[in-house]
Tab-separated table of N, CA and C and ligand atoms in Angstrom:
chain	number	residue	atom	x	y	z
A	1064	UNK	N	180.243	127.013	234.965
A	1064	UNK	CA	179.710	125.767	235.556
A	1064	UNK	C	180.634	125.306	236.675
A	1065	UNK	N	180.070	125.154	237.860
A	1065	UNK	CA	180.875	124.799	239.030
A	1065	UNK	C	181.304	123.327	238.982
A	1066	UNK	N	182.554	123.084	239.281
A	1066	UNK	CA	183.071	121.712	239.274
A	1066	UNK	C	182.411	120.898	240.394
A	1067	UNK	N	181.871	119.720	240.058
A	1067	UNK	CA	181.194	118.905	241.086
A	1067	UNK	C	182.178	118.262	242.065
A	1068	UNK	N	183.460	118.305	241.720
A	1068	UNK	CA	184.443	117.644	242.584
A	1068	UNK	C	185.092	118.611	243.559
A	1069	UNK	N	185.472	119.795	243.069
A	1069	UNK	CA	186.189	120.719	243.945
A	1069	UNK	C	185.481	122.074	244.090
A	1070	UNK	N	184.348	122.239	243.382
A	1070	UNK	CA	183.542	123.462	243.463
A	1070	UNK	C	184.193	124.697	242.839
A	1071	UNK	N	185.287	124.498	242.157
A	1071	UNK	CA	185.905	125.595	241.411
A	1071	UNK	C	184.921	126.060	240.335
A	1072	UNK	N	184.883	127.403	240.093
A	1072	UNK	CA	183.777	127.810	239.229
A	1072	UNK	C	184.109	128.096	237.774
A	1073	UNK	N	185.259	127.630	237.310
A	1073	UNK	CA	185.398	127.692	235.855
A	1073	UNK	C	185.933	126.392	235.273
A	1074	UNK	N	185.427	126.093	234.101
A	1074	UNK	CA	185.812	124.850	233.441
A	1074	UNK	C	185.962	125.119	231.951
A	1075	UNK	N	186.719	124.241	231.309
A	1075	UNK	CA	186.916	124.360	229.868
A	1075	UNK	C	186.022	123.378	229.139
A	1076	UNK	N	185.422	123.834	228.055
A	1076	UNK	CA	184.603	122.923	227.253
A	1076	UNK	C	185.530	122.153	226.318
A	1077	UNK	N	185.481	120.827	226.432
A	1077	UNK	CA	186.362	119.975	225.626
A	1077	UNK	C	185.642	119.500	224.370
A	1078	UNK	N	184.364	119.333	224.486
A	1078	UNK	CA	183.598	118.756	223.378
A	1078	UNK	C	182.153	119.179	223.545
A	1079	UNK	N	181.489	119.415	222.445
A	1079	UNK	CA	180.141	119.953	222.511
A	1079	UNK	C	179.321	119.382	221.357
A	1080	UNK	N	178.280	118.648	221.683
A	1080	UNK	CA	177.442	118.150	220.575
A	1080	UNK	C	176.005	117.926	221.009
A	1081	UNK	N	175.104	117.986	220.047
A	1081	UNK	CA	173.695	117.800	220.397
A	1081	UNK	C	173.395	116.343	220.741
A	1082	UNK	N	172.455	116.111	221.629
A	1082	UNK	CA	172.030	114.742	221.916
A	1082	UNK	C	171.152	114.254	220.777
A	1083	UNK	N	170.810	112.976	220.851
A	1083	UNK	CA	170.067	112.340	219.768
A	1083	UNK	C	168.764	113.051	219.407
A	1084	UNK	N	168.040	113.522	220.424
A	1084	UNK	CA	166.753	114.156	220.114
A	1084	UNK	C	166.910	115.621	219.701
A	1085	UNK	N	168.148	116.115	219.716
A	1085	UNK	CA	168.402	117.462	219.213
A	1085	UNK	C	167.955	118.586	220.126
A	1086	UNK	N	167.355	118.242	221.251
A	1086	UNK	CA	166.810	119.275	222.136
A	1086	UNK	C	167.835	119.747	223.172
A	1087	UNK	N	168.918	119.007	223.263
A	1087	UNK	CA	169.888	119.270	224.317
A	1087	UNK	C	171.297	119.298	223.744
A	1088	UNK	N	172.129	120.151	224.302
A	1088	UNK	CA	173.548	120.144	223.939
A	1088	UNK	C	174.316	119.501	225.087
A	1089	UNK	N	175.109	118.524	224.711
A	1089	UNK	CA	175.901	117.818	225.697
A	1089	UNK	C	177.311	118.394	225.641
A	1090	UNK	N	177.847	118.779	226.819
A	1090	UNK	CA	179.199	119.353	226.828
A	1090	UNK	C	180.108	118.585	227.773
A	1091	UNK	N	181.238	118.182	227.244
A	1091	UNK	CA	182.266	117.589	228.099
A	1091	UNK	C	183.111	118.741	228.609
A	1092	UNK	N	183.281	118.791	229.913
A	1092	UNK	CA	184.051	119.882	230.487
A	1092	UNK	C	185.190	119.356	231.334
A	1093	UNK	N	186.188	120.220	231.476
A	1093	UNK	CA	187.281	119.870	232.369
A	1093	UNK	C	187.519	121.024	233.329
A	1094	UNK	N	187.569	120.682	234.593
A	1094	UNK	CA	187.779	121.697	235.627
A	1094	UNK	C	189.171	122.320	235.461
A	1095	UNK	N	189.225	123.646	235.535
A	1095	UNK	CA	190.519	124.322	235.377
A	1095	UNK	C	191.380	124.232	236.629
A	1096	UNK	N	190.774	123.816	237.725
A	1096	UNK	CA	191.533	123.711	238.956
A	1096	UNK	C	192.012	122.279	239.218
A	1097	UNK	N	191.075	121.329	239.274
A	1097	UNK	CA	191.485	119.958	239.643
A	1097	UNK	C	191.566	119.022	238.445
A	1098	UNK	N	191.233	119.523	237.257
A	1098	UNK	CA	191.306	118.748	236.011
A	1098	UNK	C	190.301	117.600	235.901
A	1099	UNK	N	189.356	117.542	236.829
A	1099	UNK	CA	188.330	116.495	236.730
A	1099	UNK	C	187.464	116.759	235.499
A	1100	UNK	N	186.981	115.683	234.896
A	1100	UNK	CA	186.102	115.832	233.739
A	1100	UNK	C	184.658	115.538	234.124
A	1101	UNK	N	183.762	116.313	233.595
A	1101	UNK	CA	182.335	116.062	233.831
A	1101	UNK	C	181.522	116.533	232.637
A	1102	UNK	N	180.268	116.158	232.619
A	1102	UNK	CA	179.407	116.440	231.469
A	1102	UNK	C	178.236	117.306	231.894
A	1103	UNK	N	177.901	118.284	231.078
A	1103	UNK	CA	176.701	119.072	231.365
A	1103	UNK	C	175.755	118.993	230.172
A	1104	UNK	N	174.488	119.201	230.451
A	1104	UNK	CA	173.466	119.214	229.403
A	1104	UNK	C	172.790	120.570	229.413
A	1105	UNK	N	172.738	121.167	228.262
A	1105	UNK	CA	172.096	122.473	228.154
A	1105	UNK	C	170.866	122.325	227.299
A	1106	UNK	N	169.753	122.904	227.769
A	1106	UNK	CA	168.576	122.794	226.925
A	1106	UNK	C	167.881	124.128	226.760
A	1107	UNK	N	167.132	124.196	225.687
A	1107	UNK	CA	166.375	125.412	225.434
A	1107	UNK	C	165.091	125.357	226.240
A	1108	UNK	N	164.813	126.424	226.930
A	1108	UNK	CA	163.543	126.483	227.626
A	1108	UNK	C	162.639	127.443	226.875
A	1109	UNK	N	161.553	126.892	226.386
A	1109	UNK	CA	160.688	127.700	225.524
A	1109	UNK	C	159.847	128.683	226.317
A	1110	UNK	N	159.322	128.231	227.402
A	1110	UNK	CA	158.553	129.160	228.228
A	1110	UNK	C	158.534	128.689	229.679
A	1111	UNK	N	158.228	129.601	230.549
A	1111	UNK	CA	158.163	129.269	231.966
A	1111	UNK	C	156.848	128.543	232.227
A	1112	UNK	N	156.927	127.390	232.845
A	1112	UNK	CA	155.714	126.644	233.139
A	1112	UNK	C	155.502	126.594	234.649
A	1113	UNK	N	154.240	126.677	235.032
A	1113	UNK	CA	153.897	126.553	236.438
A	1113	UNK	C	153.056	125.296	236.620
A	1114	UNK	N	153.396	124.520	237.628
A	1114	UNK	CA	152.625	123.322	237.924
A	1114	UNK	C	151.620	123.651	239.023
A	1115	UNK	N	150.360	123.366	238.730
A	1115	UNK	CA	149.291	123.606	239.700
A	1115	UNK	C	149.029	122.303	240.435
A	1116	UNK	N	149.356	122.292	241.714
A	1116	UNK	CA	149.228	121.048	242.484
A	1116	UNK	C	147.887	120.958	243.179
A	1117	UNK	N	147.383	122.079	243.620
A	1117	UNK	CA	146.045	122.122	244.199
A	1117	UNK	C	145.595	123.575	244.138
A	1118	UNK	N	144.463	123.853	244.741
A	1118	UNK	CA	143.890	125.186	244.640
A	1118	UNK	C	144.898	126.291	244.939
A	1119	UNK	N	145.674	126.083	246.004
A	1119	UNK	CA	146.592	127.166	246.337
A	1119	UNK	C	148.063	126.741	246.402
A	1120	UNK	N	148.343	125.608	245.731
A	1120	UNK	CA	149.745	125.193	245.691
A	1120	UNK	C	150.237	125.141	244.252
A	1121	UNK	N	151.194	125.986	243.975
A	1121	UNK	CA	151.790	126.064	242.653
A	1121	UNK	C	153.291	126.049	242.792
A	1122	UNK	N	153.962	125.491	241.793
A	1122	UNK	CA	155.413	125.596	241.824
A	1122	UNK	C	155.940	125.598	240.402
A	1123	UNK	N	157.147	126.127	240.204
A	1123	UNK	CA	157.699	126.137	238.852
A	1123	UNK	C	157.895	124.708	238.346
A	1124	UNK	N	157.676	124.512	237.071
A	1124	UNK	CA	157.904	123.214	236.456
A	1124	UNK	C	159.352	122.808	236.675
A	1125	UNK	N	159.552	121.585	237.125
A	1125	UNK	CA	160.907	121.116	237.403
A	1125	UNK	C	161.154	119.798	236.670
A	1126	UNK	N	161.846	119.919	235.563
A	1126	UNK	CA	162.135	118.753	234.739
A	1126	UNK	C	162.883	117.672	235.518
A	1127	UNK	N	163.801	118.106	236.394
A	1127	UNK	CA	164.611	117.145	237.139
A	1127	UNK	C	163.781	116.237	238.033
A	1128	UNK	N	162.699	116.803	238.589
A	1128	UNK	CA	161.843	115.983	239.456
A	1128	UNK	C	161.188	114.854	238.670
A	1129	UNK	N	160.714	115.192	237.479
A	1129	UNK	CA	160.091	114.172	236.638
A	1129	UNK	C	161.138	113.144	236.231
A	1130	UNK	N	162.301	113.643	235.871
A	1130	UNK	CA	163.386	112.765	235.448
A	1130	UNK	C	163.741	111.783	236.556
A	1131	UNK	N	163.802	112.290	237.786
A	1131	UNK	CA	164.160	111.440	238.911
A	1131	UNK	C	163.116	110.350	239.145
A	1132	UNK	N	161.827	110.722	239.117
A	1132	UNK	CA	160.824	109.698	239.405
A	1132	UNK	C	160.743	108.675	238.270
A	1133	UNK	N	160.957	109.125	237.029
A	1133	UNK	CA	160.975	108.176	235.910
A	1133	UNK	C	162.185	107.246	236.037
A	1134	UNK	N	163.340	107.828	236.392
A	1134	UNK	CA	164.544	107.000	236.549
A	1134	UNK	C	164.360	105.952	237.625
A	1135	UNK	N	163.729	106.353	238.739
A	1135	UNK	CA	163.524	105.397	239.829
A	1135	UNK	C	162.544	104.302	239.415
A	1136	UNK	N	161.531	104.679	238.659
A	1136	UNK	CA	160.571	103.678	238.181
A	1136	UNK	C	161.252	102.667	237.262
A	1137	UNK	N	162.260	103.144	236.523
A	1137	UNK	CA	162.946	102.287	235.544
A	1137	UNK	C	164.166	101.559	236.123
A	1138	UNK	N	164.399	101.733	237.403
A	1138	UNK	CA	165.590	101.172	238.027
A	1138	UNK	C	165.742	99.672	237.766
A	1139	UNK	N	166.918	99.295	237.353
A	1139	UNK	CA	167.270	97.891	237.076
A	1139	UNK	C	166.361	97.241	236.043
A	1140	UNK	N	165.796	98.035	235.163
A	1140	UNK	CA	164.937	97.465	234.125
A	1140	UNK	C	165.646	97.447	232.774
A	1141	UNK	N	166.901	97.862	232.754
A	1141	UNK	CA	167.637	97.863	231.499
A	1141	UNK	C	167.158	98.917	230.512
A	1142	UNK	N	166.475	99.932	231.034
A	1142	UNK	CA	166.050	101.032	230.165
A	1142	UNK	C	167.240	101.988	230.004
A	1143	UNK	N	167.533	102.361	228.776
A	1143	UNK	CA	168.655	103.266	228.513
A	1143	UNK	C	168.388	104.662	229.053
A	1144	UNK	N	169.458	105.286	229.545
A	1144	UNK	CA	169.380	106.676	230.003
A	1144	UNK	C	168.793	107.579	228.913
A	1145	UNK	N	169.218	107.293	227.690
A	1145	UNK	CA	168.762	108.054	226.523
A	1145	UNK	C	167.230	107.975	226.350
A	1146	UNK	N	166.672	106.804	226.612
A	1146	UNK	CA	165.223	106.623	226.477
A	1146	UNK	C	164.468	107.420	227.538
A	1147	UNK	N	165.053	107.438	228.742
A	1147	UNK	CA	164.441	108.209	229.824
A	1147	UNK	C	164.487	109.698	229.476
A	1148	UNK	N	165.649	110.147	228.996
A	1148	UNK	CA	165.791	111.551	228.591
A	1148	UNK	C	164.767	111.912	227.523
A	1149	UNK	N	164.595	111.016	226.570
A	1149	UNK	CA	163.646	111.282	225.486
A	1149	UNK	C	162.223	111.379	225.980
A	1150	UNK	N	161.876	110.466	226.901
A	1150	UNK	CA	160.523	110.495	227.459
A	1150	UNK	C	160.260	111.830	228.165
A	1151	UNK	N	161.223	112.216	229.005
A	1151	UNK	CA	161.035	113.459	229.773
A	1151	UNK	C	161.052	114.684	228.848
A	1152	UNK	N	161.956	114.677	227.870
A	1152	UNK	CA	161.999	115.793	226.912
A	1152	UNK	C	160.699	115.893	226.122
A	1153	UNK	N	160.162	114.728	225.763
A	1153	UNK	CA	158.904	114.704	225.008
A	1153	UNK	C	157.780	115.347	225.797
A	1154	UNK	N	157.706	114.999	227.077
A	1154	UNK	CA	156.672	115.576	227.942
A	1154	UNK	C	156.870	117.079	228.047
A	1155	UNK	N	158.116	117.475	228.295
A	1155	UNK	CA	158.404	118.899	228.451
A	1155	UNK	C	158.042	119.667	227.179
A	1156	UNK	N	158.397	119.108	226.027
A	1156	UNK	CA	158.113	119.790	224.772
A	1156	UNK	C	156.613	119.921	224.530
A	1157	UNK	N	155.894	118.833	224.841
A	1157	UNK	CA	154.435	118.884	224.651
A	1157	UNK	C	153.810	119.957	225.539
A	1158	UNK	N	154.317	120.038	226.770
A	1158	UNK	CA	153.784	121.044	227.696
A	1158	UNK	C	154.129	122.448	227.228
A	1159	UNK	N	155.387	122.601	226.774
A	1159	UNK	CA	155.837	123.930	226.369
A	1159	UNK	C	155.137	124.422	225.112
A	1160	UNK	N	154.735	123.482	224.275
A	1160	UNK	CA	154.094	123.897	223.033
A	1160	UNK	C	152.571	123.867	223.132
A	1161	UNK	N	152.063	123.535	224.327
A	1161	UNK	CA	150.606	123.427	224.470
A	1161	UNK	C	149.937	124.802	224.514
A	1162	UNK	N	150.749	125.839	224.687
A	1162	UNK	CA	150.193	127.192	224.728
A	1162	UNK	C	149.743	127.594	226.121
A	1163	UNK	N	149.736	126.636	227.043
A	1163	UNK	CA	149.340	126.966	228.408
A	1163	UNK	C	150.588	127.212	229.244
A	1164	UNK	N	150.465	128.056	230.244
A	1164	UNK	CA	151.608	128.250	231.127
A	1164	UNK	C	151.358	127.609	232.488
A	1165	UNK	N	150.095	127.254	232.749
A	1165	UNK	CA	149.777	126.564	233.998
A	1165	UNK	C	149.328	125.143	233.672
A	1166	UNK	N	149.997	124.202	234.289
A	1166	UNK	CA	149.735	122.802	233.996
A	1166	UNK	C	149.296	122.103	235.278
A	1167	UNK	N	148.221	121.356	235.207
A	1167	UNK	CA	147.784	120.575	236.361
A	1167	UNK	C	148.783	119.437	236.598
A	1168	UNK	N	149.171	119.241	237.856
A	1168	UNK	CA	150.143	118.181	238.152
A	1168	UNK	C	149.606	116.808	237.721
A	1169	UNK	N	148.301	116.655	237.825
A	1169	UNK	CA	147.655	115.407	237.437
A	1169	UNK	C	147.935	115.080	235.961
A	1170	UNK	N	147.936	116.118	235.151
A	1170	UNK	CA	148.160	115.919	233.728
A	1170	UNK	C	149.583	115.416	233.478
A	1171	UNK	N	150.526	115.947	234.239
A	1171	UNK	CA	151.911	115.493	234.090
A	1171	UNK	C	152.014	114.021	234.484
A	1172	UNK	N	151.341	113.671	235.592
A	1172	UNK	CA	151.323	112.274	236.035
A	1172	UNK	C	150.796	111.354	234.952
A	1173	UNK	N	149.739	111.799	234.286
A	1173	UNK	CA	149.161	110.973	233.228
A	1173	UNK	C	150.092	110.843	232.024
A	1174	UNK	N	150.795	111.928	231.710
A	1174	UNK	CA	151.732	111.874	230.581
A	1174	UNK	C	152.902	110.948	230.890
A	1175	UNK	N	153.358	110.981	232.138
A	1175	UNK	CA	154.451	110.089	232.527
A	1175	UNK	C	153.996	108.639	232.402
A	1176	UNK	N	152.773	108.362	232.885
A	1176	UNK	CA	152.273	106.986	232.819
A	1176	UNK	C	152.131	106.512	231.379
A	1177	UNK	N	151.620	107.407	230.551
A	1177	UNK	CA	151.490	107.105	229.124
A	1177	UNK	C	152.842	106.724	228.510
A	1178	UNK	N	153.849	107.533	228.821
A	1178	UNK	CA	155.187	107.295	228.278
A	1178	UNK	C	155.783	105.998	228.790
A	1179	UNK	N	155.604	105.751	230.097
A	1179	UNK	CA	156.181	104.537	230.691
A	1179	UNK	C	155.498	103.283	230.164
A	1180	UNK	N	154.231	103.406	229.890
A	1180	UNK	CA	153.471	102.272	229.379
A	1180	UNK	C	154.098	101.743	228.087
A	1181	UNK	N	154.597	102.672	227.270
A	1181	UNK	CA	155.216	102.273	226.007
A	1181	UNK	C	156.663	101.832	226.191
A	1182	UNK	N	157.261	102.273	227.290
A	1182	UNK	CA	158.687	102.028	227.492
A	1182	UNK	C	158.962	100.695	228.183
A	1183	UNK	N	158.286	100.481	229.305
A	1183	UNK	CA	158.570	99.283	230.094
A	1183	UNK	C	157.390	99.007	231.027
A	1184	UNK	N	156.833	97.795	230.928
A	1184	UNK	CA	155.599	97.526	231.664
A	1184	UNK	C	155.802	97.534	233.178
A	1185	UNK	N	156.948	97.030	233.624
A	1185	UNK	CA	157.202	97.001	235.072
A	1185	UNK	C	157.366	98.418	235.619
A	1186	UNK	N	158.121	99.240	234.887
A	1186	UNK	CA	158.308	100.635	235.305
A	1186	UNK	C	156.951	101.347	235.355
A	1187	UNK	N	156.115	101.037	234.385
A	1187	UNK	CA	154.781	101.623	234.345
A	1187	UNK	C	153.982	101.249	235.595
A	1188	UNK	N	153.995	99.964	235.931
A	1188	UNK	CA	153.225	99.501	237.099
A	1188	UNK	C	153.768	100.133	238.383
A	1189	UNK	N	155.090	100.204	238.470
A	1189	UNK	CA	155.694	100.843	239.655
A	1189	UNK	C	155.197	102.275	239.807
A	1190	UNK	N	155.301	103.021	238.738
A	1190	UNK	CA	154.920	104.432	238.804
A	1190	UNK	C	153.427	104.571	239.065
A	1191	UNK	N	152.636	103.801	238.301
A	1191	UNK	CA	151.180	103.921	238.389
A	1191	UNK	C	150.668	103.573	239.775
A	1192	UNK	N	151.267	102.544	240.416
A	1192	UNK	CA	150.747	102.153	241.726
A	1192	UNK	C	151.065	103.208	242.784
A	1193	UNK	N	152.260	103.772	242.722
A	1193	UNK	CA	152.607	104.841	243.662
A	1193	UNK	C	151.717	106.062	243.420
A	1194	UNK	N	151.550	106.385	242.164
A	1194	UNK	CA	150.745	107.548	241.783
A	1194	UNK	C	149.292	107.371	242.229
A	1195	UNK	N	148.753	106.171	242.008
A	1195	UNK	CA	147.363	105.890	242.355
A	1195	UNK	C	147.160	105.960	243.875
A	1196	UNK	N	148.075	105.332	244.611
A	1196	UNK	CA	148.009	105.393	246.078
A	1196	UNK	C	148.055	106.830	246.559
A	1197	UNK	N	148.927	107.590	245.923
A	1197	UNK	CA	149.085	108.978	246.305
A	1197	UNK	C	147.797	109.759	246.051
A	1198	UNK	N	147.183	109.543	244.887
A	1198	UNK	CA	145.924	110.232	244.568
A	1198	UNK	C	144.846	109.857	245.568
A	1199	UNK	N	144.801	108.553	245.882
A	1199	UNK	CA	143.772	108.104	246.822
A	1199	UNK	C	143.975	108.701	248.200
A	1200	UNK	N	145.236	108.721	248.630
A	1200	UNK	CA	145.541	109.314	249.932
A	1200	UNK	C	145.118	110.777	249.942
A	1201	UNK	N	145.361	111.443	248.807
A	1201	UNK	CA	145.010	112.849	248.693
A	1201	UNK	C	143.500	113.052	248.719
A	1202	UNK	N	142.800	112.181	247.994
A	1202	UNK	CA	141.336	112.250	247.985
A	1202	UNK	C	140.804	112.055	249.397
A	1203	UNK	N	141.409	111.076	250.079
A	1203	UNK	CA	140.948	110.801	251.429
A	1203	UNK	C	141.199	111.995	252.346
A	1204	UNK	N	142.355	112.586	252.158
A	1204	UNK	CA	142.721	113.763	252.942
A	1204	UNK	C	141.692	114.881	252.738
A	1205	UNK	N	141.297	115.072	251.482
A	1205	UNK	CA	140.297	116.097	251.176
A	1205	UNK	C	138.962	115.770	251.818
A	1206	UNK	N	138.595	114.497	251.704
A	1206	UNK	CA	137.352	114.011	252.295
A	1206	UNK	C	137.377	114.217	253.818
A	1207	UNK	N	138.506	113.815	254.426
A	1207	UNK	CA	138.647	113.991	255.869
A	1207	UNK	C	138.537	115.469	256.239
A	1208	UNK	N	139.118	116.304	255.389
A	1208	UNK	CA	139.058	117.741	255.621
A	1208	UNK	C	137.631	118.262	255.614
A	1209	UNK	N	136.822	117.786	254.676
A	1209	UNK	CA	135.440	118.272	254.595
A	1209	UNK	C	134.634	117.797	255.803
A	1210	UNK	N	134.887	116.561	256.238
A	1210	UNK	CA	134.165	116.048	257.418
A	1210	UNK	C	134.570	116.850	258.649
A	1211	UNK	N	135.851	117.119	258.730
A	1211	UNK	CA	136.370	117.886	259.857
A	1211	UNK	C	135.706	119.279	259.868
A	1212	UNK	N	135.642	119.861	258.679
A	1212	UNK	CA	134.987	121.168	258.528
A	1212	UNK	C	133.557	121.166	259.035
A	1213	UNK	N	132.867	120.053	258.739
A	1213	UNK	CA	131.461	119.938	259.118
A	1213	UNK	C	131.262	119.900	260.632
A	1214	UNK	N	132.167	119.185	261.288
A	1214	UNK	CA	131.909	118.904	262.691
A	1214	UNK	C	132.804	119.630	263.680
A	1215	UNK	N	133.798	120.294	263.167
A	1215	UNK	CA	134.723	120.977	264.056
A	1215	UNK	C	133.988	122.040	264.852
A	1216	UNK	N	134.294	122.090	266.127
A	1216	UNK	CA	133.586	123.070	266.960
A	1216	UNK	C	134.395	124.324	267.130
B	1316	LIG	ZN1	187.539	120.753	240.074
């Protein structure tokens, strides 16, 4: 694991324990070069998931992206980091155990909204309004595309 402070590529594990939900191992590490301490999280990946964004846009499932948007939605709401981790882990686990390897991005959006709804109402509204605007913009884009197709010379 590369040190985030000096980029040295070996570190010593000082402490290692599972997080509350048991899905992740938390490791305290110390850089062997600059002695800085940092924490890493290791998780089991059950299967490779692909996110289907549109007919011809696919990308590998990226837990960090979901984590980031959930964290931003929860900003200054007093939601614990642990709760955010649990929400994202829950979504990931449900997807991984669903038996499917291709997941519609829309479905992930809905799962995030579902989770936020139970966690914090303001965070939910923040996420939902951005998500809804985005869907509408996308719908409009598609609509504009079809009109363009019809009349383009
Ligand atoms: Zn270092």
